[in-house]
Tab-separated table of C-alpha atoms and ligand atoms in Angstrom:
chain	number	residue	atom	x	y	z
A	162	UNK	CA	111.352	-92.511	74.258
A	163	UNK	CA	113.105	-94.796	71.686
A	164	UNK	CA	110.561	-97.587	70.525
A	165	UNK	CA	107.826	-96.215	72.583
A	166	UNK	CA	104.929	-93.999	71.631
A	167	UNK	CA	104.682	-90.766	73.782
A	168	UNK	CA	101.492	-90.519	75.856
A	169	UNK	CA	99.649	-87.320	75.750
A	170	UNK	CA	96.607	-86.743	78.092
A	171	UNK	CA	94.805	-84.663	75.423
A	172	UNK	CA	93.977	-86.726	72.285
A	173	UNK	CA	94.108	-83.548	70.140
A	174	UNK	CA	97.786	-83.018	71.190
A	175	UNK	CA	98.607	-86.388	70.169
A	176	UNK	CA	96.861	-86.108	66.800
A	177	UNK	CA	98.704	-82.785	66.231
A	178	UNK	CA	102.042	-84.697	66.742
A	179	UNK	CA	100.872	-87.296	64.223
A	180	UNK	CA	99.970	-84.758	61.591
A	181	UNK	CA	103.321	-82.817	61.861
A	182	UNK	CA	106.732	-83.949	60.813
A	183	UNK	CA	109.112	-81.227	62.203
A	184	UNK	CA	111.190	-81.332	65.469
A	185	UNK	CA	109.176	-80.350	68.522
A	186	UNK	CA	106.172	-79.358	66.363
A	187	UNK	CA	103.514	-78.807	69.175
A	188	UNK	CA	103.627	-76.629	72.333
A	189	UNK	CA	101.074	-77.427	74.865
A	190	UNK	CA	102.444	-76.805	78.325
A	191	UNK	CA	101.380	-73.731	80.089
A	192	UNK	CA	104.959	-72.408	80.493
A	193	UNK	CA	105.502	-72.722	76.709
A	194	UNK	CA	102.126	-71.273	75.730
A	195	UNK	CA	102.716	-68.009	77.804
A	196	UNK	CA	104.743	-66.495	74.971
A	197	UNK	CA	101.656	-66.793	72.735
A	198	UNK	CA	99.016	-65.247	74.970
A	199	UNK	CA	99.066	-61.975	72.937
A	200	UNK	CA	100.523	-60.229	69.957
A	201	UNK	CA	101.842	-56.627	69.677
A	202	UNK	CA	98.540	-55.556	71.081
A	203	UNK	CA	99.247	-56.387	74.736
A	204	UNK	CA	96.074	-55.336	76.535
A	205	UNK	CA	94.110	-58.578	76.079
A	206	UNK	CA	95.847	-61.895	76.872
A	207	UNK	CA	94.604	-65.416	76.664
A	208	UNK	CA	96.395	-68.711	76.559
A	209	UNK	CA	96.023	-70.824	73.365
A	210	UNK	CA	95.044	-74.433	73.513
A	211	UNK	CA	98.279	-75.273	71.795
A	212	UNK	CA	100.786	-73.876	69.206
A	213	UNK	CA	101.582	-76.054	66.207
A	214	UNK	CA	104.528	-75.446	63.803
A	215	UNK	CA	103.683	-76.928	60.309
A	216	UNK	CA	106.652	-76.929	57.713
A	217	UNK	CA	104.579	-77.077	54.509
A	218	UNK	CA	101.258	-76.322	52.955
A	219	UNK	CA	100.161	-80.006	53.191
A	220	UNK	CA	100.767	-79.872	57.002
A	221	UNK	CA	98.846	-76.521	57.408
A	222	UNK	CA	95.916	-78.139	55.476
A	223	UNK	CA	95.910	-81.143	57.613
A	224	UNK	CA	95.914	-79.250	60.855
A	225	UNK	CA	93.135	-76.923	59.616
A	226	UNK	CA	90.980	-79.890	58.362
A	227	UNK	CA	91.504	-81.545	61.829
A	228	UNK	CA	90.406	-78.485	63.669
A	229	UNK	CA	87.442	-78.100	61.272
A	230	UNK	CA	86.360	-81.674	61.790
A	231	UNK	CA	86.686	-81.572	65.643
A	232	UNK	CA	85.246	-78.055	66.008
A	233	UNK	CA	88.431	-76.548	67.416
A	234	UNK	CA	88.989	-72.854	66.907
A	235	UNK	CA	92.287	-71.915	65.384
A	236	UNK	CA	94.143	-68.935	63.989
A	237	UNK	CA	97.323	-68.127	62.051
A	238	UNK	CA	100.426	-66.383	63.513
A	239	UNK	CA	103.470	-64.880	61.839
A	240	UNK	CA	105.937	-62.904	64.000
A	241	UNK	CA	103.128	-61.692	66.426
A	242	UNK	CA	103.828	-58.026	65.889
A	243	UNK	CA	100.256	-57.244	64.907
A	244	UNK	CA	98.748	-54.299	66.639
A	245	UNK	CA	95.142	-55.073	66.006
A	246	UNK	CA	95.068	-58.274	68.220
A	247	UNK	CA	94.368	-60.740	65.341
A	248	UNK	CA	96.832	-63.233	66.633
A	249	UNK	CA	95.296	-63.200	70.238
A	250	UNK	CA	93.746	-66.476	71.089
A	251	UNK	CA	90.865	-64.966	72.871
A	252	UNK	CA	88.836	-68.232	72.613
A	253	UNK	CA	91.662	-70.582	73.455
A	254	UNK	CA	92.510	-71.194	69.788
A	255	UNK	CA	95.001	-73.608	68.397
A	256	UNK	CA	97.659	-71.217	66.993
A	257	UNK	CA	99.093	-72.210	63.668
A	258	UNK	CA	102.399	-70.549	63.533
A	259	UNK	CA	103.936	-70.083	60.109
A	260	UNK	CA	107.422	-69.253	61.252
A	261	UNK	CA	108.958	-72.489	60.004
A	262	UNK	CA	107.746	-71.693	56.620
A	263	UNK	CA	110.268	-69.130	55.858
A	264	UNK	CA	111.917	-69.889	52.468
A	265	UNK	CA	112.384	-67.634	49.634
A	266	UNK	CA	111.119	-69.953	46.851
A	267	UNK	CA	111.913	-68.279	43.669
A	268	UNK	CA	113.214	-64.809	42.330
A	269	UNK	CA	112.121	-64.026	38.791
A	270	UNK	CA	113.999	-60.782	37.987
A	271	UNK	CA	112.926	-60.926	34.343
A	272	UNK	CA	109.207	-60.778	35.355
A	273	UNK	CA	110.028	-58.821	38.464
A	274	UNK	CA	108.418	-61.135	40.986
A	275	UNK	CA	109.398	-63.451	43.837
A	276	UNK	CA	107.752	-66.273	45.504
A	277	UNK	CA	107.943	-66.548	49.240
A	278	UNK	CA	106.558	-68.706	52.119
A	279	UNK	CA	104.317	-66.818	54.600
A	280	UNK	CA	106.893	-66.860	57.362
A	281	UNK	CA	109.665	-65.170	55.239
A	282	UNK	CA	110.577	-61.809	56.953
A	283	UNK	CA	109.776	-58.718	55.018
A	284	UNK	CA	113.058	-57.066	55.133
A	285	UNK	CA	115.006	-60.295	54.117
A	286	UNK	CA	113.390	-60.019	50.605
A	287	UNK	CA	114.947	-56.636	49.886
A	288	UNK	CA	118.274	-57.848	51.342
A	289	UNK	CA	118.212	-60.862	49.141
A	290	UNK	CA	117.726	-58.961	45.821
A	291	UNK	CA	119.235	-55.537	46.344
A	292	UNK	CA	122.640	-56.502	45.075
A	293	UNK	CA	120.910	-57.033	41.759
A	294	UNK	CA	119.273	-53.623	41.908
A	295	UNK	CA	115.855	-54.688	43.186
A	296	UNK	CA	113.740	-54.254	46.204
A	297	UNK	CA	110.362	-55.123	47.826
A	298	UNK	CA	108.600	-51.760	48.380
A	299	UNK	CA	105.995	-52.361	51.375
A	300	UNK	CA	108.195	-51.283	54.328
A	301	UNK	CA	106.297	-51.369	57.675
A	302	UNK	CA	108.508	-50.070	60.535
A	303	UNK	CA	108.568	-53.615	61.738
A	304	UNK	CA	109.974	-55.007	58.637
A	305	UNK	CA	113.015	-56.347	60.283
A	306	UNK	CA	111.022	-58.994	61.964
A	307	UNK	CA	107.304	-59.122	60.636
A	308	UNK	CA	106.419	-61.849	58.110
A	309	UNK	CA	105.056	-61.228	54.517
A	310	UNK	CA	102.126	-63.684	55.401
A	311	UNK	CA	101.395	-61.207	58.395
A	312	UNK	CA	101.701	-58.236	56.021
A	313	UNK	CA	99.268	-59.794	53.542
A	314	UNK	CA	96.748	-60.468	56.429
A	315	UNK	CA	97.074	-56.806	57.687
A	316	UNK	CA	97.687	-55.032	54.265
A	317	UNK	CA	100.702	-53.476	55.874
A	318	UNK	CA	102.216	-50.280	54.603
A	319	UNK	CA	105.177	-48.060	55.410
A	320	UNK	CA	106.701	-44.611	54.891
A	321	UNK	CA	106.923	-45.299	51.118
A	322	UNK	CA	103.282	-46.179	50.712
A	323	UNK	CA	102.522	-42.624	49.333
A	324	UNK	CA	104.043	-43.321	45.987
A	325	UNK	CA	104.269	-47.056	46.027
A	326	UNK	CA	101.129	-48.129	47.720
A	327	UNK	CA	100.564	-50.759	50.574
A	328	UNK	CA	100.873	-54.642	50.556
A	329	UNK	CA	97.784	-55.082	48.337
A	330	UNK	CA	99.376	-53.214	45.555
A	331	UNK	CA	102.376	-55.611	45.435
A	332	UNK	CA	100.645	-58.951	45.628
A	333	UNK	CA	100.343	-61.018	42.364
A	334	UNK	CA	99.261	-64.303	43.608
A	335	UNK	CA	98.830	-66.539	46.687
A	336	UNK	CA	98.069	-70.130	47.778
A	337	UNK	CA	95.464	-70.365	50.700
A	338	UNK	CA	94.240	-72.999	52.960
A	339	UNK	CA	90.620	-72.460	53.439
A	340	UNK	CA	88.941	-72.890	56.778
A	341	UNK	CA	87.770	-76.494	55.839
A	342	UNK	CA	91.298	-77.405	54.845
A	343	UNK	CA	91.081	-77.181	51.065
A	344	UNK	CA	94.026	-75.643	49.286
A	345	UNK	CA	93.270	-73.039	46.521
A	346	UNK	CA	95.522	-70.805	44.277
A	347	UNK	CA	94.415	-67.231	43.661
A	348	UNK	CA	96.096	-65.026	40.847
A	349	UNK	CA	97.287	-67.448	38.291
A	350	UNK	CA	101.121	-67.068	37.857
A	351	UNK	CA	100.991	-63.413	38.616
A	352	UNK	CA	98.755	-62.462	35.581
A	353	UNK	CA	97.360	-59.090	36.315
A	354	UNK	CA	93.598	-58.407	35.930
A	355	UNK	CA	92.374	-61.945	36.016
A	356	UNK	CA	88.659	-62.087	35.102
A	357	UNK	CA	86.197	-62.350	37.870
A	358	UNK	CA	86.083	-61.116	41.490
A	359	UNK	CA	89.239	-59.416	42.947
A	360	UNK	CA	89.975	-62.346	45.366
A	361	UNK	CA	93.490	-61.257	45.937
A	362	UNK	CA	92.183	-57.754	47.212
A	363	UNK	CA	89.640	-59.610	49.222
A	364	UNK	CA	92.254	-61.785	50.950
A	365	UNK	CA	94.722	-59.003	51.540
A	366	UNK	CA	93.753	-57.252	54.648
A	367	UNK	CA	91.358	-59.893	55.829
A	368	UNK	CA	93.431	-60.551	58.981
A	369	UNK	CA	93.478	-64.219	58.572
A	370	UNK	CA	89.667	-64.609	58.849
A	371	UNK	CA	89.137	-66.128	55.359
A	372	UNK	CA	92.065	-68.560	55.204
A	373	UNK	CA	95.743	-69.154	55.897
A	374	UNK	CA	98.144	-67.879	53.242
A	375	UNK	CA	100.835	-70.555	52.546
A	376	UNK	CA	102.613	-68.994	49.544
A	377	UNK	CA	102.756	-65.590	48.111
A	378	UNK	CA	103.847	-64.223	44.732
A	379	UNK	CA	104.921	-60.591	45.298
A	380	UNK	CA	106.048	-57.795	42.750
A	381	UNK	CA	109.561	-56.591	43.208
A	382	UNK	CA	110.773	-53.331	41.927
A	383	UNK	CA	113.982	-51.912	40.494
A	384	UNK	CA	115.768	-49.333	42.525
A	385	UNK	CA	115.162	-45.808	41.090
A	386	UNK	CA	118.117	-44.099	39.363
A	387	UNK	CA	118.235	-41.266	41.883
A	388	UNK	CA	116.940	-40.420	45.396
A	389	UNK	CA	117.050	-37.127	47.334
A	390	UNK	CA	115.975	-36.494	51.067
A	391	UNK	CA	115.064	-33.275	52.638
A	392	UNK	CA	114.366	-32.596	56.281
A	393	UNK	CA	112.238	-29.513	56.755
A	394	UNK	CA	111.806	-28.218	60.430
A	395	UNK	CA	108.831	-25.981	61.330
A	396	UNK	CA	107.878	-24.026	64.533
A	397	UNK	CA	104.261	-25.224	64.192
A	398	UNK	CA	102.721	-28.591	63.570
A	399	UNK	CA	99.963	-27.020	61.597
A	400	UNK	CA	102.525	-25.451	59.212
A	401	UNK	CA	104.169	-28.890	58.554
A	402	UNK	CA	100.621	-30.342	57.935
A	403	UNK	CA	99.612	-27.714	55.335
A	404	UNK	CA	102.942	-28.083	53.636
A	405	UNK	CA	102.053	-31.802	53.129
A	406	UNK	CA	98.724	-30.925	51.438
A	407	UNK	CA	100.310	-28.244	49.351
A	408	UNK	CA	103.244	-30.412	48.100
A	409	UNK	CA	100.619	-32.941	46.704
A	410	UNK	CA	98.270	-30.295	45.258
A	411	UNK	CA	101.431	-28.964	43.367
A	412	UNK	CA	101.310	-32.332	41.570
A	413	UNK	CA	104.534	-33.753	43.417
A	414	UNK	CA	104.345	-37.267	44.772
A	415	UNK	CA	107.288	-37.842	46.992
A	416	UNK	CA	108.388	-41.481	47.464
A	417	UNK	CA	108.006	-40.990	51.233
A	418	UNK	CA	106.574	-38.330	53.493
A	419	UNK	CA	106.591	-38.536	57.129
A	420	UNK	CA	105.881	-36.110	59.940
A	421	UNK	CA	107.274	-36.180	63.469
A	422	UNK	CA	106.630	-33.846	66.247
A	423	UNK	CA	109.167	-32.659	68.910
A	424	UNK	CA	108.660	-35.438	71.340
A	425	UNK	CA	109.171	-37.956	68.515
A	426	UNK	CA	112.325	-36.274	67.501
A	427	UNK	CA	113.537	-36.181	71.115
A	428	UNK	CA	112.856	-39.962	71.091
A	429	UNK	CA	114.980	-40.541	67.891
A	430	UNK	CA	117.912	-38.551	69.261
A	431	UNK	CA	117.792	-40.456	72.615
A	432	UNK	CA	117.644	-43.780	70.950
A	433	UNK	CA	119.937	-45.900	68.858
A	434	UNK	CA	119.503	-43.928	65.632
A	435	UNK	CA	120.363	-40.244	66.380
A	436	UNK	CA	120.465	-38.113	63.197
A	437	UNK	CA	120.948	-34.578	64.579
A	438	UNK	CA	117.287	-33.287	64.527
A	439	UNK	CA	116.476	-29.750	65.782
A	440	UNK	CA	115.143	-30.311	69.141
A	441	UNK	CA	113.626	-26.849	69.545
A	442	UNK	CA	111.493	-27.206	66.397
A	443	UNK	CA	107.938	-28.269	66.774
A	444	UNK	CA	107.798	-30.557	63.754
A	445	UNK	CA	109.877	-32.082	60.954
A	446	UNK	CA	108.897	-33.314	57.643
A	447	UNK	CA	111.037	-36.050	56.063
A	448	UNK	CA	110.494	-35.890	52.333
A	449	UNK	CA	112.155	-38.311	50.001
A	450	UNK	CA	111.805	-38.069	46.228
A	451	UNK	CA	113.073	-40.627	43.666
A	452	UNK	CA	113.113	-41.301	40.059
A	453	UNK	CA	115.408	-40.359	37.168
A	454	UNK	CA	118.141	-37.847	38.114
A	455	UNK	CA	117.147	-35.338	35.336
A	456	UNK	CA	114.823	-32.826	36.916
A	457	UNK	CA	115.285	-33.992	40.465
A	458	UNK	CA	116.935	-30.828	41.650
A	459	UNK	CA	113.938	-28.784	40.170
A	460	UNK	CA	111.550	-31.035	41.989
A	461	UNK	CA	113.304	-30.412	45.347
A	462	UNK	CA	113.179	-26.668	44.629
A	463	UNK	CA	109.430	-26.859	44.096
A	464	UNK	CA	109.121	-28.608	47.465
A	465	UNK	CA	111.259	-26.031	49.160
A	466	UNK	CA	109.189	-23.336	47.729
A	467	UNK	CA	105.961	-24.798	49.306
A	468	UNK	CA	108.008	-25.238	52.607
A	469	UNK	CA	108.917	-21.602	52.559
A	470	UNK	CA	105.228	-20.495	51.898
A	471	UNK	CA	104.447	-22.290	55.225
A	472	UNK	CA	107.236	-20.602	57.195
A	473	UNK	CA	109.760	-23.435	57.237
A	474	UNK	CA	112.578	-22.535	59.790
A	475	UNK	CA	115.399	-24.671	58.474
A	476	UNK	CA	115.979	-27.277	55.887
A	477	UNK	CA	118.531	-30.066	55.629
A	478	UNK	CA	119.086	-31.425	52.308
A	479	UNK	CA	122.733	-32.585	52.357
A	480	UNK	CA	122.318	-35.709	54.483
A	481	UNK	CA	125.030	-38.206	53.716
A	482	UNK	CA	126.587	-41.356	55.160
A	483	UNK	CA	125.376	-42.990	58.460
A	484	UNK	CA	122.640	-40.363	59.571
A	485	UNK	CA	121.100	-40.725	56.063
A	486	UNK	CA	120.923	-44.579	56.361
A	487	UNK	CA	119.317	-44.155	59.732
A	488	UNK	CA	116.547	-41.773	58.711
A	489	UNK	CA	113.730	-44.322	58.295
A	490	UNK	CA	115.078	-46.724	61.045
A	491	UNK	CA	112.914	-45.485	63.982
A	492	UNK	CA	111.421	-48.975	64.640
A	493	UNK	CA	108.244	-47.692	66.083
A	494	UNK	CA	104.715	-47.757	65.045
A	495	UNK	CA	103.205	-45.056	62.790
A	496	UNK	CA	99.859	-43.810	62.060
A	497	UNK	CA	98.846	-44.003	58.428
A	498	UNK	CA	97.066	-40.816	57.587
A	499	UNK	CA	94.542	-40.674	54.713
A	500	UNK	CA	94.622	-37.870	52.285
A	501	UNK	CA	91.379	-36.305	53.506
A	502	UNK	CA	92.966	-35.730	56.878
A	503	UNK	CA	96.414	-34.529	55.885
A	504	UNK	CA	96.037	-30.959	56.740
A	505	UNK	CA	94.297	-31.561	60.077
A	506	UNK	CA	97.431	-31.100	62.333
A	507	UNK	CA	96.362	-32.916	65.444
A	508	UNK	CA	94.262	-35.438	63.442
A	509	UNK	CA	91.488	-34.310	65.710
A	510	UNK	CA	88.958	-37.130	65.189
A	511	UNK	CA	91.335	-39.722	66.861
A	512	UNK	CA	93.698	-37.288	68.490
A	513	UNK	CA	91.458	-35.496	70.892
A	514	UNK	CA	90.391	-38.780	72.855
A	515	UNK	CA	94.067	-39.866	72.759
A	516	UNK	CA	95.394	-36.584	74.047
A	517	UNK	CA	92.790	-36.400	76.868
A	518	UNK	CA	93.573	-39.861	78.054
A	519	UNK	CA	97.316	-39.117	77.792
A	520	UNK	CA	96.958	-35.942	79.822
A	521	UNK	CA	94.900	-37.761	82.496
A	522	UNK	CA	97.640	-40.504	82.894
A	523	UNK	CA	100.358	-37.965	82.627
A	524	UNK	CA	101.938	-39.820	79.620
A	525	UNK	CA	104.396	-38.150	77.195
A	526	UNK	CA	102.773	-39.242	73.891
A	527	UNK	CA	104.339	-38.627	70.558
A	528	UNK	CA	102.982	-37.880	67.030
A	529	UNK	CA	104.483	-39.461	64.111
A	530	UNK	CA	102.649	-40.052	60.759
A	531	UNK	CA	103.270	-41.135	57.279
A	532	UNK	CA	100.998	-40.207	54.581
A	533	UNK	CA	99.085	-42.662	52.455
A	534	UNK	CA	97.786	-42.371	48.875
A	535	UNK	CA	94.043	-42.429	49.658
B	849	LIG	C1	107.282	-51.738	66.407
B	849	LIG	C2	106.078	-51.988	65.326
B	849	LIG	C3	105.987	-51.212	64.226
B	849	LIG	C4	105.027	-51.406	63.277
B	849	LIG	N1	104.982	-50.600	62.276
B	849	LIG	C5	103.960	-50.835	61.362
B	849	LIG	C6	103.926	-49.930	60.103
B	849	LIG	O1	104.697	-49.104	59.884
B	849	LIG	N2	102.926	-50.338	59.091
B	849	LIG	C7	101.998	-51.291	59.486
B	849	LIG	O2	101.181	-51.554	58.557
B	849	LIG	N3	102.068	-52.178	60.606
B	849	LIG	C8	103.031	-51.917	61.501
B	849	LIG	N4	103.114	-52.633	62.581
B	849	LIG	C9	102.061	-53.798	62.833
B	849	LIG	C10	102.528	-55.198	62.366
B	849	LIG	O3	104.018	-55.321	62.291
B	849	LIG	C11	102.018	-55.362	60.943
B	849	LIG	O4	100.630	-55.618	60.964
B	849	LIG	C12	102.619	-56.750	60.260
B	849	LIG	O5	102.103	-56.913	59.093
B	849	LIG	C13	102.166	-58.036	61.206
B	849	LIG	O6	103.082	-59.069	60.700
B	849	LIG	P1	103.270	-60.315	61.609
B	849	LIG	O7	104.032	-61.353	60.975
B	849	LIG	O8	103.851	-59.954	63.023
B	849	LIG	O9	101.835	-60.952	61.888
B	849	LIG	P2	101.054	-61.462	63.281
B	849	LIG	O10	100.937	-60.347	64.149
B	849	LIG	O11	101.627	-62.708	63.570
B	849	LIG	O12	99.623	-61.583	62.663
B	849	LIG	C14	98.790	-60.498	62.272
B	849	LIG	C15	97.452	-61.045	61.707
B	849	LIG	O13	97.735	-61.810	60.528
B	849	LIG	C16	97.203	-63.046	60.561
B	849	LIG	N5	98.200	-63.862	59.825
B	849	LIG	C17	99.517	-63.990	60.202
B	849	LIG	N6	100.041	-64.847	59.088
B	849	LIG	C18	99.060	-65.163	58.395
B	849	LIG	C19	98.983	-66.051	57.165
B	849	LIG	N7	100.111	-66.648	56.732
B	849	LIG	N8	97.788	-66.228	56.596
B	849	LIG	C20	96.652	-65.631	57.092
B	849	LIG	N9	96.653	-64.728	58.157
B	849	LIG	C21	97.819	-64.649	58.865
B	849	LIG	C22	97.053	-63.335	61.991
B	849	LIG	O14	96.069	-64.395	62.305
B	849	LIG	C23	96.740	-61.918	62.569
B	849	LIG	O15	95.335	-61.738	62.462
B	849	LIG	C24	104.070	-52.447	63.586
B	849	LIG	C25	104.203	-53.229	64.687
B	849	LIG	C26	105.109	-52.983	65.592
B	849	LIG	C27	105.315	-53.880	66.744
């Protein structure tokens, strides 16, 4: 093609090529588009019109402006692990993929913040700063591949959201391309409590419907001085559920609190990260406390007292080495359970329909939950 302009039948595809600078910046052939017909929600599928790969904010803005001016529907996509179908091009949208905007732009340890591009993978942030004693708290189970842009759009949370909150609690600022292609900054230089509307809060969790996030300033935290983890096994799921509520009403806020039923434990033991669960117990609580070392043993003892009140069968509190590292590495999707439904063992409101349908289809479904602040 040297010296000759490539011909594209579709004038929009030609324009996208002109607007983007990177190598192979537009996918438009059916065989290439097939990989983008859904995200982690695989029930509905639809081919996009094209997938474009901008490399910077200016290119995102020019594509968005072009789509706006030509009445072409578009949507943003990070790693495509979303489970709510937000990145499915149900109307044949142009997919604006952010995966080439994946740089860690700045780490400011003094002010405990970092600036990333939207395609930066969640876990990489912690990996980049942990040797200095810092980490990024929001830890969805998909953190080894999902992007921080996608986390912002979905307000993602993880096992540690009970104490540390979800993504919205860790966002200090962002740059956004609005649906007409204008570029705006929200949250000036990470100053908390800016006067006016909480636009950061509005954007976080808006699933890409209000604009495309092109730069994010996040809060980073110092690793706590000490951490202890307890695994408490119960013969009834309801006993485990009541234990969770009582731990919190005792005024103890664990760093992480997660419940798994027997089938989930069997899954963990059969998969890549076995940790020696008791497979004849009906439920296990994974409880992690962190903070300063002084008083931590007493805190664990108070938790164990609550567990005993609810007939705990066995407690493992001496996890060391590899099994300990594997504890939170299940790599599957969790249900985030709000505080008002903690002691409802089967989470009846959503669980009953789920269980009925699972029984009809003879599916072995598992129950695994982490507990959120609200
Ligand atoms: C195995 C597995 C485990 C999971 N565990 C959890 C979990 O523990 N907790 C949890 O909360 N979620 C979990 N998820 C869901 C998913 O990983 C999260 O929602 C994650 O935040 C999505 O990130 P992504 O980069 O894959 O985004 P995508 O799936 O690509 O996009 C998700 C949504 O965000 C929008 N979007 C993406 N990037 C941008 C951007 N830069 N600007 C504006 N909008 C954008 C998209 O349009 C779409 O609506 C899990 C998913 C899987 C497959």
